[in-house]
Backbone as numpy.savetxt, mean C-alpha at the origin, in Angstrom:
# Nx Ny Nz CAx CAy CAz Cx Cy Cz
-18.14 -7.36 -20.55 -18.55 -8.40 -19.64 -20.01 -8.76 -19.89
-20.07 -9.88 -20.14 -21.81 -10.70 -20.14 -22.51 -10.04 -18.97
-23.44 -9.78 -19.32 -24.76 -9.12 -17.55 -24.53 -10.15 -17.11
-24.78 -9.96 -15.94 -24.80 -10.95 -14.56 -23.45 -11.77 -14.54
-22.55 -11.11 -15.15 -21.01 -11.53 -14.83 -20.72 -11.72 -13.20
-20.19 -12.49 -12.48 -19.23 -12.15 -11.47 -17.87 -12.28 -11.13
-17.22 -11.67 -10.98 -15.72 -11.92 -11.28 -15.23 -12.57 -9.69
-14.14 -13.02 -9.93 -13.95 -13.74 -8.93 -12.61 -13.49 -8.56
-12.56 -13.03 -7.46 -11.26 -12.57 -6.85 -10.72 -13.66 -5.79
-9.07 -13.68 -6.17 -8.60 -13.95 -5.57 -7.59 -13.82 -4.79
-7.46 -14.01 -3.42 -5.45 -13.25 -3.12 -4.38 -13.84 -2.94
-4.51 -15.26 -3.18 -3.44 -15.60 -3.18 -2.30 -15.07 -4.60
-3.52 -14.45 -5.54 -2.62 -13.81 -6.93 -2.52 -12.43 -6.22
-2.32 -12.04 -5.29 -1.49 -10.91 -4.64 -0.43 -11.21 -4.02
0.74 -10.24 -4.61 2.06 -10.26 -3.67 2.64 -8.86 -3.45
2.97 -8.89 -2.00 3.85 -7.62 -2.20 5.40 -8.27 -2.14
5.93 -7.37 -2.19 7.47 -7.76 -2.30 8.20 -6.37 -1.20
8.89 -6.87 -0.55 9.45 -5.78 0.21 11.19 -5.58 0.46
11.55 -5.39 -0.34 13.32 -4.86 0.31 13.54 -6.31 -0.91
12.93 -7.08 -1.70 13.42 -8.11 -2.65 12.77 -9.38 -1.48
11.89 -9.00 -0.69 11.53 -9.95 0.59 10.01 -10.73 0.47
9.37 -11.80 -0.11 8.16 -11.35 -0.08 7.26 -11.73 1.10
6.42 -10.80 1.21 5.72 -10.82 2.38 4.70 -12.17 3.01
4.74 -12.71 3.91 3.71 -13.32 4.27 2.83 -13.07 5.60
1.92 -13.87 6.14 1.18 -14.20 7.21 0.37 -12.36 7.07
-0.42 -12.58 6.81 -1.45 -10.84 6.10 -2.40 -11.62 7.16
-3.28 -10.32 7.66 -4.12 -10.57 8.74 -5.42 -10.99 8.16
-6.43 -11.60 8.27 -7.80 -11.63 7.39 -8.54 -10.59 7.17
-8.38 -9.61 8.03 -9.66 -8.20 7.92 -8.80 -7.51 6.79
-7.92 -8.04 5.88 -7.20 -7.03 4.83 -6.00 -7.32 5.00
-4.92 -6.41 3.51 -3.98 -7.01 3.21 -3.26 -5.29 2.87
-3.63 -4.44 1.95 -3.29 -3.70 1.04 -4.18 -2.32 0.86
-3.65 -1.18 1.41 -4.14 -0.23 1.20 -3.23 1.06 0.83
-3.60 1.65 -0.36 -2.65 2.20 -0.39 -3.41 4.17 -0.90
-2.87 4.99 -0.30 -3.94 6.22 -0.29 -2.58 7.16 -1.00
-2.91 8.13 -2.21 -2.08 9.59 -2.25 -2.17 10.40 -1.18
-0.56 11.07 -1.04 -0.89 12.06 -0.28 -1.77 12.89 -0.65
-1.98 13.53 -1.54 -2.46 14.59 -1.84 -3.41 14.61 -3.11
-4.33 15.89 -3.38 -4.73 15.18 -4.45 -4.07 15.37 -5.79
-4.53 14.48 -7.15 -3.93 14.95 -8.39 -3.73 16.48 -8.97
-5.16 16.64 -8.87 -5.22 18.20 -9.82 -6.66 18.58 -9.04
-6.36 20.24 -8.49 -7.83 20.56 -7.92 -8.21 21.73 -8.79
-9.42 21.94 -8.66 -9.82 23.11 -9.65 -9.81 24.42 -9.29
-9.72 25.56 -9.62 -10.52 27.03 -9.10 -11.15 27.49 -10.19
-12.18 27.86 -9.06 -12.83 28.46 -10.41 -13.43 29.81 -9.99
-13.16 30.51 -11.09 -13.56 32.20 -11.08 -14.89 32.88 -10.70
-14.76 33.74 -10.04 -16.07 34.68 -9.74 -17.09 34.46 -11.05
-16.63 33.94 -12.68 -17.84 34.29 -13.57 -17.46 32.53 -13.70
-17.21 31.77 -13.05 -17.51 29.79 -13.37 -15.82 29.76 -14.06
-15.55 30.65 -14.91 -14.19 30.07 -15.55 -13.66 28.87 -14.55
-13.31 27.57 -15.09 -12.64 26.81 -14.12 -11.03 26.54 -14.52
-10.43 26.97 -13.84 -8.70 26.59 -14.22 -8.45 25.06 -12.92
-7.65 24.17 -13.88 -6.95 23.06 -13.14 -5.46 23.25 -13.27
-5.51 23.17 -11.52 -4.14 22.98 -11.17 -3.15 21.74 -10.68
-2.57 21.49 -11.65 -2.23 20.03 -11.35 -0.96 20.00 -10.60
-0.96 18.99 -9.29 -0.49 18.95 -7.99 1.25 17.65 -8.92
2.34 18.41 -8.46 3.28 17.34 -9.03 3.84 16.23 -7.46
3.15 16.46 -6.72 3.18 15.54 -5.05 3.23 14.21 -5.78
3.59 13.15 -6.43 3.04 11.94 -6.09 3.30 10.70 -5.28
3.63 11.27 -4.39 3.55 10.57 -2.82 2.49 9.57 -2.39
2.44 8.58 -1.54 2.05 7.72 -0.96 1.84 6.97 0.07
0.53 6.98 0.94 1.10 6.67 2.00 0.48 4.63 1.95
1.09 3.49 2.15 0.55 2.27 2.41 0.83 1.53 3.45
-0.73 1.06 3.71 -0.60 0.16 4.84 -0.88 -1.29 4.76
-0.15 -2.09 5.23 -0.02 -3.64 5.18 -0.27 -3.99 6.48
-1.58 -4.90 6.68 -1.88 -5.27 7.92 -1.29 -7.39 7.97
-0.98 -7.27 9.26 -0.03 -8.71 9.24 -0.75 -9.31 10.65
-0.66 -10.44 10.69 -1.02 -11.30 11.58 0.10 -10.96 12.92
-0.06 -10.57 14.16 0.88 -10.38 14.75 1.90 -11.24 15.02
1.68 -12.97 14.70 2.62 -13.99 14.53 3.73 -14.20 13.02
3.31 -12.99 12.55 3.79 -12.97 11.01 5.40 -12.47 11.18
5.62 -13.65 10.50 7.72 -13.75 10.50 8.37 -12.54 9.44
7.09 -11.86 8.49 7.50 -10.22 8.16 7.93 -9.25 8.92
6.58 -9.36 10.44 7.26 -7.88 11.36 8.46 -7.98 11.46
8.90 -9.42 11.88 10.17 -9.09 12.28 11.59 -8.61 11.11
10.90 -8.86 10.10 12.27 -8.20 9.02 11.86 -6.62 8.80
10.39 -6.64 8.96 10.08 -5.07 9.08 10.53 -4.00 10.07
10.71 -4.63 11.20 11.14 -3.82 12.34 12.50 -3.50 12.17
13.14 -4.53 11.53 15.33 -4.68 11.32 14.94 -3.23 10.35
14.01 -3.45 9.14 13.67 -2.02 8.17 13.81 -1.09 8.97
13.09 -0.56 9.71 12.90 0.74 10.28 13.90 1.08 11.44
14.23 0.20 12.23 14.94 0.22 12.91 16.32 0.88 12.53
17.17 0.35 11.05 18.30 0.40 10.36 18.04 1.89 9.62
16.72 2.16 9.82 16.35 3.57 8.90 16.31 3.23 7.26
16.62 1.73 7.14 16.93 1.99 5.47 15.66 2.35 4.55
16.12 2.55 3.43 15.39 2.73 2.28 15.20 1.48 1.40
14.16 1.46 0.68 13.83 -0.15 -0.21 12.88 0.28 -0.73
12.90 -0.95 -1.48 11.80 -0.96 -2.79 10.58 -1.64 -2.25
9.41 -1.51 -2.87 8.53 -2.11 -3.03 7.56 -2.62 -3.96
6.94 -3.48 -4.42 6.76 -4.03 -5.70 5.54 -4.67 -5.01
4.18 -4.79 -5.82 3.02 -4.94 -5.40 2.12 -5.81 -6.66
2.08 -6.81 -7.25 1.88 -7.55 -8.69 0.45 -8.06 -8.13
-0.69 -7.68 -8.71 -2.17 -8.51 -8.31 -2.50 -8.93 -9.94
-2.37 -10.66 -10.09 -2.89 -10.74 -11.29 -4.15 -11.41 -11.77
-5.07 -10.64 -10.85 -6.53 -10.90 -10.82 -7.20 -11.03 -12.37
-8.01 -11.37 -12.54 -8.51 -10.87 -13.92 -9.08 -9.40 -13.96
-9.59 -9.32 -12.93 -11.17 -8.30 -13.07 -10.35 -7.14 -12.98
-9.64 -6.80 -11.89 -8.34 -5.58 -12.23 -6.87 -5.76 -11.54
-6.48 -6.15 -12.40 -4.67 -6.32 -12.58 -4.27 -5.35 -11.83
-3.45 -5.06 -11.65 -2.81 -3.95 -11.15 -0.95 -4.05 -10.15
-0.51 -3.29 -10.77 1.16 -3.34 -10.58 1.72 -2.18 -9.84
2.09 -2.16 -8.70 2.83 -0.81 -8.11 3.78 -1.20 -7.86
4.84 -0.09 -8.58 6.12 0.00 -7.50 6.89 0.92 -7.40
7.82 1.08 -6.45 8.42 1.99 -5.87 9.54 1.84 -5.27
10.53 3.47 -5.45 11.61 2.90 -4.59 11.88 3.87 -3.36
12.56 4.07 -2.54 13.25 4.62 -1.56 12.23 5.05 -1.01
11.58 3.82 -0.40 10.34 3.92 0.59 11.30 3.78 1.70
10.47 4.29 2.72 11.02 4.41 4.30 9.50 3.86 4.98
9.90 2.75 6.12 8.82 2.74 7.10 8.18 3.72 7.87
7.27 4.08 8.39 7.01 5.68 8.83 7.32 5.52 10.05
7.04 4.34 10.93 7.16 4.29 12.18 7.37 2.66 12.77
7.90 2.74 13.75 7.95 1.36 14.29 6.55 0.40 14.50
6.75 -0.90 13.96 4.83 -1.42 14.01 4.70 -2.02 15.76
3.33 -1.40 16.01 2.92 -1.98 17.17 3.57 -3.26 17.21
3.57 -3.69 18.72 4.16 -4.33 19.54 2.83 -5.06 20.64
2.08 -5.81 20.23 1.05 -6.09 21.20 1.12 -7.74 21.81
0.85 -7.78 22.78 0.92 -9.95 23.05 -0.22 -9.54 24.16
-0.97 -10.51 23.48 -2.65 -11.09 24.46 -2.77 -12.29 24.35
-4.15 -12.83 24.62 -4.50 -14.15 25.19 -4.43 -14.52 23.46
-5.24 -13.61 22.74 -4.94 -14.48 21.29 -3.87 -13.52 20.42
-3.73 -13.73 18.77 -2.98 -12.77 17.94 -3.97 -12.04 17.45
-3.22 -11.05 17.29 -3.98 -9.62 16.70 -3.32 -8.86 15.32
-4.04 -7.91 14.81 -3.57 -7.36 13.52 -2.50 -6.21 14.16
-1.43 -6.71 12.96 -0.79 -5.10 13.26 -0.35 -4.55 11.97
-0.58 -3.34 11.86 -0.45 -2.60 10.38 0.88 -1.74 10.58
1.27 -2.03 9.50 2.89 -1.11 9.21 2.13 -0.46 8.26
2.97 1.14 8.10 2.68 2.25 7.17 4.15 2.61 6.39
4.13 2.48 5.18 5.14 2.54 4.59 5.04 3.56 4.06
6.12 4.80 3.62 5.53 5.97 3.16 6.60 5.79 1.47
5.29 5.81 0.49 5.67 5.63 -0.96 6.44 7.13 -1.79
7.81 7.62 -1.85 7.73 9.06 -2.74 6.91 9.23 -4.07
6.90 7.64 -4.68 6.31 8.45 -6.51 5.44 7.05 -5.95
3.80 7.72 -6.07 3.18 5.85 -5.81 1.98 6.31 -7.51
2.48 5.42 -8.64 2.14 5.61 -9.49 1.78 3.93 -10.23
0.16 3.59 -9.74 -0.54 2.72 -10.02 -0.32 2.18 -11.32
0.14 0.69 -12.06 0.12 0.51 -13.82 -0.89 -0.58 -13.62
C-alpha cells in the first residue's frame, strides 16, 4: 500500500446469509461480530522457560447480529429458534482492504431475541452459536 493510503470501507459489500435467507434492516451502531469460544493454542511453560504449545481442537463460535427492531429478519429469526432448527450461515465481505468469507453449518440460535416496543426502534442482537467458525 502507497503511505498515506486510506482504504475505504464499505457495507453494503457485506452479506450475511441465514438458513439460504439474506439478512436485512442491521442496526447502525454495527452489523457483525463474531468471537471463538475458546482460545487457539495456549502455552505452558516450564519451571526452566521450556515453552510447550497446546493446541485447543474447540473451533466453536459464538456471533452476534444486531438488527433494527423493525427488521423483517427477527421475525424469520424467531420461527429459527423457536422450531429449534439447525442452518447454515454464510457471511461474504468483498471489501478490498480485507475480504473475508465465513461459513458454517448446524448453527443453532442461542436464545430467543429480545422483544422490546418504545416511543422509538431500538437495536436488538441475536447470538447465533457457530460449531466450526473458521475465518477464509
Amino acid at each position: 500500500m502507497p503511505i498515506g493510503y486510506e482504504a475505504t470501507y464499505d457495507p453494503e459489500k457485506v452479506t450475511v446469509t441465514i438458513d439460504g435467507r439474506v439478512m436485512t434492516g442491521f442496526a447502525a451502531d454495527g452489523k457483525i461480530t463474531i468471537v471463538r469460544n475458546e482460545d487457539s493454542v495456549t502455552a505452558q511453560v516450564s519451571v526452566d522457560g521450556g515453552v510447550t504449545y497446546d493446541e485447543n481442537a474447540n473451533q466453536s463460535g459464538l456471533m452476534t447480529v444486531s438488527f433494527m427492531s423493525t427488521s423483517s429478519s427477527l421475525s424469520f429469526l424467531r420461527q429459527l429458534e423457536a422450531k429449534r432448527k439447525r442452518f447454515s450461515v454464510l457471511i461474504s465481505d468483498v471489501n478490498d482492504n480485507d475480504p473475508v468469507k465465513v461459513s458454517a453449518d448446524d448453527c443453532r440460535i442461542q436464545k430467543l431475541p429480545d422483544l422490546g416496543r418504545g416511543k422509538n426502534s431500538s437495536t436488538v442482537t441475536v447470538s447465533i452459536i457457530l460449531p466450526r467458525y473458521i475465518p477464509r
